[in-house]
Amino acid sequence: MLDFETAFRALDIPTVILDAEGNVVVWNEAIEDLLEIERAEIENRDRIGEYVYDGDRETILAEKVLAHPRNADEVYDVGRADSEYALLRLPDQPTYEDTSTIVGGSGAEVWFIAVPLYRDGDLAGAFEFVQQRSDSERQRREMEHLIDELRRTLTAYQEGDLAARAEYDFAESILDEGDIEVMDQVNQLAQMREALDEQVRATTEAKRKLERQNDRLEEFAGIVSHDLRNPLNVATGRLELERKRRDSEHLEAVARAHDRMAALIDDLLAVARHGDAAVDRESLDFAATVRDGWDVVETGAATLRVDAEGSIQADDTRVRQLLENLFRNAVDHAGPDVTVTVGDLPDGFYVADDGPGIPPEERDRVFESGYSTSDGGTGFGLSIVEAVADAHGWRVTVTDADDSGARFEIRERDP
């Protein structure tokens, strides 16, 4: 599937896209070929008209479009007036006409159209198409078909963002004589429309995914606030009563565990509600951090193997929280005799076990809140892993370990 930029740059119609101030923001190779100029000559320039038109012509058509902002639901007509090449007709506005022009360098006569672009109903810029004249009847028909396609639907992007979809009605007759040089523009337009539709679908799905993630984080916050903190408060109160009756190193250990739980609850709430802002990064000895996380998990006869060296830039509490949940997941699903390996990756680290692994059809679901295949599991362990990773700007993926178990890879997210 072509992306928009690839499809746009491959279009044979010489085309530029201007922003609302008339600055050139996107252009294709066809405009470079027609004008016989290098890419570097276009880049960072605020106008392209000086290359296209002779010194006697007036303001370029696109600038006339930009001078009269309209709502996206109004109708724009592009047609032919008298002996001029093109005109732009706005409802209840004077008719603007462009005179014939000569392209510098090649000396070719050209025909051009400007089409406004919208974002959220406001004018955001303009397309300007430039075409060399030709005498081919077939090319004439293809150009008319292209205009008909544009008339039905034109979807545009401005600097990577989706612009509002706008409908344009064009005049039935484009030219009385003379033709436009077209090289498979109709097929290319179809490719562009397909690429744009795919981008719309991808953008919509990304927004829906983000909404689902936010919903899960809010769900976390609710569960942590009520279902975890309340019983912890009861346990802490009972512990304080017992400590008044007697001293015991076991009670001190319970108190430390309660403090650890309270810290984890506070941190999880911070991740759920504030995301990246909740991360306090520092340089950590990663191997020592791994062993600290292992020591607070009920691992039974499980074995830890650390193949990691060096340091990691992370929040100490959060990364331990991530590791502890991966360790618990391994013991819960692979059994008390599991061997867990933590190792380095070029752009992160991994946690693997030698258990039964995770079937491919379940890997997309394991991070969902409440999803668990264990009888006693809450289904939130791996959701916490993903939330902590997101807060650090990391991504978590599940794959097969070398010993046929599960392997969780935590890497820096692509920029």
Coordinates of N, CA and C in Angstrom, one line a residue, residues 238-329:
R238 N -4.1 -3.0 61.5 CA -4.0 -4.2 62.3 C -2.6 -4.4 62.8
L239 N -1.6 -4.1 61.8 CA -0.2 -4.3 62.1 C 0.2 -3.4 63.2
E240 N -0.2 -2.1 63.2 CA 0.2 -1.1 64.2 C -0.4 -1.6 65.6
L241 N -1.6 -2.1 65.6 CA -2.1 -2.6 66.9 C -1.2 -3.7 67.4
E242 N -0.8 -4.6 66.6 CA 0.0 -5.8 67.0 C 1.4 -5.3 67.4
R243 N 1.9 -4.3 66.7 CA 3.3 -3.8 67.1 C 3.3 -3.1 68.5
K244 N 2.1 -2.6 68.9 CA 2.0 -2.0 70.3 C 2.0 -3.1 71.3
R245 N 1.6 -4.3 70.9 CA 1.6 -5.4 71.9 C 2.9 -6.1 72.0
R246 N 3.7 -6.2 70.9 CA 5.0 -6.9 71.0 C 5.9 -6.5 69.8
D247 N 7.2 -6.7 70.0 CA 8.1 -6.4 68.9 C 8.6 -7.7 68.3
S248 N 8.7 -7.7 67.0 CA 9.2 -8.9 66.3 C 9.8 -8.5 65.0
E249 N 10.9 -9.1 64.6 CA 11.5 -8.9 63.3 C 10.5 -9.2 62.2
H250 N 9.6 -10.2 62.4 CA 8.7 -10.5 61.4 C 7.7 -9.4 61.2
L251 N 7.3 -8.7 62.3 CA 6.4 -7.6 62.1 C 7.1 -6.5 61.4
E252 N 8.4 -6.3 61.6 CA 9.1 -5.2 60.9 C 9.1 -5.6 59.4
A253 N 9.3 -6.8 59.1 CA 9.3 -7.2 57.7 C 7.9 -7.0 57.0
V254 N 6.8 -7.3 57.8 CA 5.5 -7.0 57.3 C 5.3 -5.5 57.1
A255 N 5.8 -4.7 58.0 CA 5.7 -3.2 57.8 C 6.4 -2.7 56.6
R256 N 7.6 -3.3 56.3 CA 8.3 -2.9 55.1 C 7.6 -3.3 53.9
A257 N 6.9 -4.5 54.0 CA 6.1 -4.9 52.8 C 5.0 -4.0 52.6
H258 N 4.3 -3.6 53.7 CA 3.2 -2.6 53.5 C 3.7 -1.3 52.9
D259 N 4.8 -0.8 53.4 CA 5.4 0.4 52.8 C 5.7 0.3 51.3
R260 N 6.2 -0.9 51.0 CA 6.5 -1.2 49.6 C 5.2 -1.2 48.7
M261 N 4.2 -1.8 49.3 CA 2.9 -1.9 48.6 C 2.3 -0.5 48.4
A262 N 2.4 0.3 49.4 CA 1.9 1.7 49.3 C 2.6 2.5 48.3
A263 N 3.9 2.3 48.2 CA 4.7 3.1 47.2 C 4.4 2.6 45.8
L264 N 4.2 1.3 45.7 CA 3.8 0.8 44.3 C 2.4 1.3 43.9
I265 N 1.5 1.4 44.9 CA 0.2 1.9 44.5 C 0.2 3.4 44.1
D266 N 1.0 4.2 44.9 CA 1.2 5.6 44.5 C 1.8 5.7 43.1
D267 N 2.8 4.9 42.9 CA 3.5 5.0 41.6 C 2.6 4.6 40.4
L268 N 1.8 3.5 40.6 CA 0.9 3.0 39.6 C -0.1 4.1 39.3
L269 N -0.7 4.7 40.3 CA -1.6 5.8 40.1 C -1.0 6.9 39.3
A270 N 0.3 7.2 39.6 CA 1.0 8.3 38.9 C 1.2 8.0 37.4
V271 N 1.5 6.7 37.2 CA 1.7 6.3 35.8 C 0.4 6.4 35.0
A272 N -0.7 5.9 35.7 CA -2.0 5.8 35.0 C -2.5 7.2 34.7
R273 N -2.2 8.2 35.6 CA -2.9 9.5 35.4 C -1.9 10.5 34.8
H274 N -0.6 10.3 34.8 CA 0.3 11.3 34.3 C 1.3 10.8 33.2
G275 N 1.3 9.5 33.0 CA 2.1 9.0 31.9 C 3.6 9.3 32.1
D276 N 4.3 9.9 31.1 CA 5.7 10.1 31.1 C 6.1 11.1 32.2
A277 N 5.2 12.0 32.6 CA 5.6 13.0 33.6 C 5.8 12.3 34.9
A278 N 5.4 11.1 35.1 CA 5.5 10.4 36.4 C 6.8 9.7 36.5
V279 N 7.7 9.7 35.5 CA 8.9 9.0 35.5 C 10.0 9.8 36.0
D280 N 10.8 9.3 37.0 CA 12.0 10.0 37.5 C 13.2 9.2 37.2
R281 N 13.8 9.5 36.1 CA 14.9 8.6 35.6 C 16.2 8.9 36.4
E282 N 16.9 7.8 36.5 CA 18.3 7.9 37.1 C 19.1 6.7 36.5
S283 N 20.4 6.8 36.7 CA 21.3 5.7 36.2 C 21.3 4.6 37.2
L284 N 20.8 3.4 36.8 CA 20.7 2.2 37.7 C 21.6 1.1 37.2
D285 N 22.2 0.5 38.2 CA 23.0 -0.8 37.9 C 21.9 -1.8 37.6
F286 N 21.8 -2.2 36.3 CA 20.7 -3.0 35.9 C 20.7 -4.4 36.5
A287 N 21.8 -5.0 36.6 CA 21.9 -6.4 37.2 C 21.5 -6.3 38.6
A288 N 21.9 -5.3 39.4 CA 21.5 -5.2 40.8 C 20.0 -5.0 40.9
T289 N 19.5 -4.1 40.0 CA 18.0 -3.9 40.0 C 17.2 -5.1 39.7
V290 N 17.7 -5.9 38.8 CA 17.1 -7.2 38.5 C 17.0 -8.1 39.7
R291 N 18.1 -8.2 40.4 CA 18.2 -9.1 41.6 C 17.3 -8.6 42.7
D292 N 17.3 -7.3 42.9 CA 16.4 -6.7 43.9 C 14.9 -7.0 43.6
G293 N 14.6 -6.9 42.4 CA 13.2 -7.3 42.0 C 12.9 -8.7 42.2
W294 N 13.8 -9.6 41.9 CA 13.7 -11.0 42.1 C 13.5 -11.4 43.6
D295 N 14.2 -10.7 44.5 CA 14.2 -11.0 45.9 C 12.9 -10.7 46.6
V296 N 12.0 -9.8 46.0 CA 10.7 -9.5 46.7 C 9.6 -10.3 46.1
V297 N 9.9 -11.2 45.2 CA 8.8 -12.1 44.5 C 8.9 -13.5 45.1
E298 N 7.7 -14.0 45.4 CA 7.7 -15.4 45.8 C 8.0 -16.3 44.6
T299 N 9.2 -16.7 44.5 CA 9.7 -17.5 43.4 C 9.9 -19.0 43.6
G300 N 9.7 -19.4 44.9 CA 9.8 -20.9 45.2 C 11.2 -21.4 44.7
A301 N 11.2 -22.5 43.9 CA 12.4 -23.1 43.5 C 12.9 -22.6 42.1
A302 N 12.3 -21.5 41.7 CA 12.7 -20.9 40.4 C 14.1 -20.4 40.4
T303 N 14.7 -20.3 39.3 CA 16.1 -19.9 39.1 C 16.2 -18.6 38.3
L304 N 17.0 -17.7 38.7 CA 17.2 -16.4 38.0 C 18.6 -16.5 37.4
R305 N 18.7 -16.2 36.1 CA 20.0 -16.0 35.4 C 20.1 -14.6 34.8
V306 N 21.1 -13.9 35.2 CA 21.3 -12.5 34.8 C 22.4 -12.4 33.8
D307 N 22.1 -12.1 32.5 CA 23.1 -11.9 31.5 C 23.2 -10.5 31.1
A308 N 22.9 -9.6 32.0 CA 22.8 -8.1 31.7 C 24.0 -7.5 32.4
E309 N 24.6 -6.5 31.7 CA 25.7 -5.7 32.2 C 25.4 -4.2 32.1
G310 N 26.1 -3.4 32.8 CA 26.0 -2.0 32.6 C 24.9 -1.4 33.3
S311 N 24.5 -0.2 32.9 CA 23.5 0.6 33.6 C 22.3 0.8 32.7
I312 N 21.2 1.3 33.3 CA 20.0 1.6 32.6 C 19.4 3.0 33.1
Q313 N 19.0 3.8 32.2 CA 18.3 5.1 32.6 C 16.8 4.8 32.8
A314 N 16.4 4.8 34.0 CA 15.0 4.4 34.3 C 14.7 4.9 35.7
D315 N 13.4 4.8 36.0 CA 12.8 5.1 37.3 C 13.0 3.8 38.2
D316 N 13.7 3.9 39.3 CA 14.0 2.7 40.0 C 12.8 1.9 40.5
T317 N 11.8 2.6 41.1 CA 10.6 1.9 41.6 C 9.9 1.3 40.4
R318 N 9.7 2.1 39.3 CA 8.9 1.6 38.2 C 9.5 0.4 37.5
V319 N 10.9 0.5 37.2 CA 11.5 -0.6 36.5 C 11.5 -1.9 37.4
R320 N 11.6 -1.7 38.7 CA 11.5 -2.9 39.6 C 10.0 -3.5 39.5
Q321 N 9.1 -2.5 39.4 CA 7.7 -3.0 39.3 C 7.5 -3.8 38.0
L322 N 8.0 -3.3 37.0 CA 7.9 -4.0 35.7 C 8.6 -5.4 35.8
L323 N 9.8 -5.5 36.3 CA 10.5 -6.7 36.4 C 9.8 -7.7 37.4
E324 N 9.3 -7.2 38.5 CA 8.6 -8.1 39.4 C 7.3 -8.7 38.8
N325 N 6.6 -7.9 38.0 CA 5.4 -8.5 37.4 C 5.8 -9.5 36.3
L326 N 6.9 -9.3 35.6 CA 7.3 -10.3 34.7 C 7.8 -11.6 35.4
F327 N 8.5 -11.4 36.5 CA 8.9 -12.6 37.3 C 7.7 -13.4 37.8
R328 N 6.7 -12.7 38.3 CA 5.5 -13.4 38.9 C 4.8 -14.1 37.7
N329 N 4.7 -13.4 36.6 CA 4.0 -14.0 35.4 C 4.7 -15.3 35.0

